[in-house]
XYZ file of N, CA and C in Angstrom:
315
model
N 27.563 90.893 107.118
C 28.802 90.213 106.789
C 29.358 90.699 105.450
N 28.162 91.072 104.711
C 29.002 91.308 103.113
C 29.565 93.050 103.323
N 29.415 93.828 104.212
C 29.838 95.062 104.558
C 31.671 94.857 104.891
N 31.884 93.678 105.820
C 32.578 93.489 106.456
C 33.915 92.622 105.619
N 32.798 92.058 104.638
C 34.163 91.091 103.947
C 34.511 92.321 102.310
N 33.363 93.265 101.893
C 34.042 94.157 101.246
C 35.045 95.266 101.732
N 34.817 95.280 102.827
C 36.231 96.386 104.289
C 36.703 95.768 103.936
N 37.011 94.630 104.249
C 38.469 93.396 104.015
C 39.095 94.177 102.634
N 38.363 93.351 101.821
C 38.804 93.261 100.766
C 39.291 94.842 99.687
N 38.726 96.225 100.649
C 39.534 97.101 99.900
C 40.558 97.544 99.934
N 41.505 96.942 101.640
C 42.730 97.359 101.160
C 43.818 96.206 100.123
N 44.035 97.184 99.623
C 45.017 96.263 98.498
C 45.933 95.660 98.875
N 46.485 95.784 100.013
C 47.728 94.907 100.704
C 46.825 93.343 101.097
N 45.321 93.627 101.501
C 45.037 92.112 102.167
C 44.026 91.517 101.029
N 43.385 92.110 99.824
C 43.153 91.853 98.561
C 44.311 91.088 97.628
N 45.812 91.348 98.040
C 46.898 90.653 97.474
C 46.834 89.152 98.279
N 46.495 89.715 99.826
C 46.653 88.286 100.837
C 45.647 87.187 99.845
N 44.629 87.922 99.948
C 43.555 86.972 99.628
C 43.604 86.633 98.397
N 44.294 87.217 97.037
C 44.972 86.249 95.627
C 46.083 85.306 96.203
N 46.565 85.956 96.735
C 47.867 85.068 97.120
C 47.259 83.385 97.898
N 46.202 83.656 99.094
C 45.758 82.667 99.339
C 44.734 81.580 98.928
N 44.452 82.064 97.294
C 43.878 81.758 96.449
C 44.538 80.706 96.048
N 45.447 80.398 95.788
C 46.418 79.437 95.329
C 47.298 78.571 96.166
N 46.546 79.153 97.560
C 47.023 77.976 98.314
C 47.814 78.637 99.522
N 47.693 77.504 100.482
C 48.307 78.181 102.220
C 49.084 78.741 102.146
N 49.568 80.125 102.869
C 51.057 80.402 102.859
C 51.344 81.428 104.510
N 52.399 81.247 104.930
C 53.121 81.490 106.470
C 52.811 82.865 106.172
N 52.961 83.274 107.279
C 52.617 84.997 107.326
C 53.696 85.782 107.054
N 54.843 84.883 106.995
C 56.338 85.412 106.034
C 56.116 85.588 104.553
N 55.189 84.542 104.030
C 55.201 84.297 102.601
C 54.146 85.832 101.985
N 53.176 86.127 103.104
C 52.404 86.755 102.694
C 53.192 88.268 102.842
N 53.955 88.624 103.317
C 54.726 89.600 104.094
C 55.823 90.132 102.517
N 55.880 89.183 102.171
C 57.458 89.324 101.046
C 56.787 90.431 100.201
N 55.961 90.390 99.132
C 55.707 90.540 98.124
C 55.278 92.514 98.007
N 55.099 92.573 99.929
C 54.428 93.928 100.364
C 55.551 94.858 101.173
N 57.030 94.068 101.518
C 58.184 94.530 102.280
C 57.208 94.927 103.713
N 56.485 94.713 104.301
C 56.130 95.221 105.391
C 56.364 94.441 106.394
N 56.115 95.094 107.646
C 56.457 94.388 109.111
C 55.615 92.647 109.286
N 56.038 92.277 110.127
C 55.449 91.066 110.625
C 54.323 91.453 111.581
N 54.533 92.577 111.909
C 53.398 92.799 112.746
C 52.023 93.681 111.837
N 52.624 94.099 110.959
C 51.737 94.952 110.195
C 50.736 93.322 108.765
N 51.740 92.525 108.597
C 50.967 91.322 108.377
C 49.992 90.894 109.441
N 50.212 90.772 110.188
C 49.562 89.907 111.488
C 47.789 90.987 111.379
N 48.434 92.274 111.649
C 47.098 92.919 111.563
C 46.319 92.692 110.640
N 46.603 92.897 109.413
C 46.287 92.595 107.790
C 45.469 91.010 107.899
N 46.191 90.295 108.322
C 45.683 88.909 108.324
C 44.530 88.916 109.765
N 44.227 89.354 110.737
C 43.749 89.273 111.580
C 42.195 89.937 110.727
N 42.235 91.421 110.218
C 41.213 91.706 109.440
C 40.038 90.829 108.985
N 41.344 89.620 107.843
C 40.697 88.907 107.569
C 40.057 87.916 108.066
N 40.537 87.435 108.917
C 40.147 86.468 109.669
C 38.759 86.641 110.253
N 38.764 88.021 111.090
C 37.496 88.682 111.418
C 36.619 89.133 110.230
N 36.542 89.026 109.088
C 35.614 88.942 107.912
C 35.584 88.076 107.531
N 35.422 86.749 108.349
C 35.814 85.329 108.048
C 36.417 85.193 106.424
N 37.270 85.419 105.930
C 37.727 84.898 104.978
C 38.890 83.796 104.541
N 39.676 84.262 105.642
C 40.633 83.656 105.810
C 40.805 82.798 107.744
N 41.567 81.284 107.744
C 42.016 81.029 108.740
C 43.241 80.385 109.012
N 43.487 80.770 110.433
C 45.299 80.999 110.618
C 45.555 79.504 111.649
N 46.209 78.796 111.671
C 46.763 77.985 112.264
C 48.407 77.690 112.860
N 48.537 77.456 113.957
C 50.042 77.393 114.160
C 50.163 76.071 113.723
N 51.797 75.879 113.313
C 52.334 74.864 112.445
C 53.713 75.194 113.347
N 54.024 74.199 114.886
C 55.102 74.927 115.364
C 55.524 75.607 116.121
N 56.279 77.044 115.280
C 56.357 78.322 115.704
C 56.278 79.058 114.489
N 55.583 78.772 113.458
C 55.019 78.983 112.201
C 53.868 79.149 112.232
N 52.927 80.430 111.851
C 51.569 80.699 111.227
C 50.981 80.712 110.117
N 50.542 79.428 109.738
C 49.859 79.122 108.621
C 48.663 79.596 108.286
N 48.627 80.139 107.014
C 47.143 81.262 106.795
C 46.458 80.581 105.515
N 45.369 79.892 105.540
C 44.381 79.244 104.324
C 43.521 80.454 104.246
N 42.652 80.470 102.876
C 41.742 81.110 102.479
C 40.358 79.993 102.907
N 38.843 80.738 103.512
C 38.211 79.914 103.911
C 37.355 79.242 102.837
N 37.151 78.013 102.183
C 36.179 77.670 101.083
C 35.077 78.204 100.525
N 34.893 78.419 101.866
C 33.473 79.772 101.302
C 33.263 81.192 101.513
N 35.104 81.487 101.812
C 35.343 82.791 101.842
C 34.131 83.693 101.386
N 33.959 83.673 100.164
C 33.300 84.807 99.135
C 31.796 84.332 98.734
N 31.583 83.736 99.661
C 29.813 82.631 98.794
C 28.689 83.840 99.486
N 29.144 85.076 100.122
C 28.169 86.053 100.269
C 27.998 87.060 99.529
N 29.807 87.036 98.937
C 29.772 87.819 98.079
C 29.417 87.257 96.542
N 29.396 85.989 96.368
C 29.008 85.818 94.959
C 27.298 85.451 95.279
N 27.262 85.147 96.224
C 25.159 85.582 96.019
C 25.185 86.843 95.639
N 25.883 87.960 96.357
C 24.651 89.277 96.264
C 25.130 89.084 94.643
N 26.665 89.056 94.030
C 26.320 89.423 92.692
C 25.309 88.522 91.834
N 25.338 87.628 91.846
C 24.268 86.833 91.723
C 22.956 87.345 91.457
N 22.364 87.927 92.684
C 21.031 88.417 92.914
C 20.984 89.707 92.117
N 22.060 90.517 92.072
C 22.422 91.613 91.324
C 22.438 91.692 89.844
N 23.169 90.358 89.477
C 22.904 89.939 87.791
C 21.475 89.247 87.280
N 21.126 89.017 88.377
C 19.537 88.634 87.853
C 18.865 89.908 87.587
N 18.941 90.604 88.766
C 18.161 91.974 88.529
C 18.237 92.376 87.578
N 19.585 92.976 87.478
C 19.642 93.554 85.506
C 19.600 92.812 84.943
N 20.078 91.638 84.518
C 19.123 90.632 83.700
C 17.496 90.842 83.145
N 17.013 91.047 84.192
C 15.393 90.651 83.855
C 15.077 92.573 83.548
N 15.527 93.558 84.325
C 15.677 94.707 83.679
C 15.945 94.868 82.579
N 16.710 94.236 82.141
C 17.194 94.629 80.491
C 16.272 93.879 79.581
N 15.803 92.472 80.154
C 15.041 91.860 79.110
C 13.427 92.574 79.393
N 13.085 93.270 80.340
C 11.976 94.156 80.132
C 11.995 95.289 79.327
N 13.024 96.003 79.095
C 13.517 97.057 78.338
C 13.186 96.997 77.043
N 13.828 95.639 76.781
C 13.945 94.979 75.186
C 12.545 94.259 74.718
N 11.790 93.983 75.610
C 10.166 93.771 75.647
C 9.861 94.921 74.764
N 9.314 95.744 76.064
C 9.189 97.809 76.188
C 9.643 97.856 74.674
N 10.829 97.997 74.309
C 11.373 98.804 72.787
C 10.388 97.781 71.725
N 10.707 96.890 71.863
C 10.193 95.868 70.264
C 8.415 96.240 70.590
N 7.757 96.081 71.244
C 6.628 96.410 71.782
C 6.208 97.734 71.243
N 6.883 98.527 71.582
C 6.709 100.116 71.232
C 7.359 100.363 69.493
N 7.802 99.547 69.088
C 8.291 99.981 67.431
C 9.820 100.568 67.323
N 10.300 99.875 68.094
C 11.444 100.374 68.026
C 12.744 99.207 67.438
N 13.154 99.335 65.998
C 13.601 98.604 65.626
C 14.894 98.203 65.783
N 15.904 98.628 67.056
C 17.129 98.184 67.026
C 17.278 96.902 66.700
């Protein structure tokens, strides 16, 4: 999944979706403005996401309403997570290692 929601997230047109839906629901018009592109070229863009669960789309109508999902990114903030521990405890072995060995930085 975290392969799938970083695909998402490198094109910069659906990286805008997903700030944009950061701040709250918006129609697949709203998401469309800011990029001048098609309605259909949104739809794809937003479908992406959807399939990297990040985002979900609801009709309102004949209106498509697009939320960001609450826990859009909670795979992606574990791995960094697990990632900042690592170097974390790397660096504080390092700094062991140097003071240990006479090294006075």
């Amino acid at each position: 999944m975290l392969s799938q929601t970083f695909g998402a997230l490198a094109d910069p047109t659906r990286l805008a979706m997903v700030e944009r839906l950061s701040r709250g629901e918006a129609t697949m018009g709203d998401l469309a403005a800011p990029h001048r592109i098609t309605l259909p070229a949104v739809t794809k863009h937003v479908g992406v996401l959807v399939e990297a669960g990040l985002v979900r789309r609801r009709k309102v109508g004949r209106t498509v309403v697009c939320t960001l999902r609450p826990d859009a990114l909670s795979d992606v903030q574990a791995w960094l997570g697990d990632l900042t521990a690592y170097w974390n405890s790397t660096v504080d072995r390092l700094e062991e290692f140097l003071k240990e060995n006479g090294d006075e930085r």
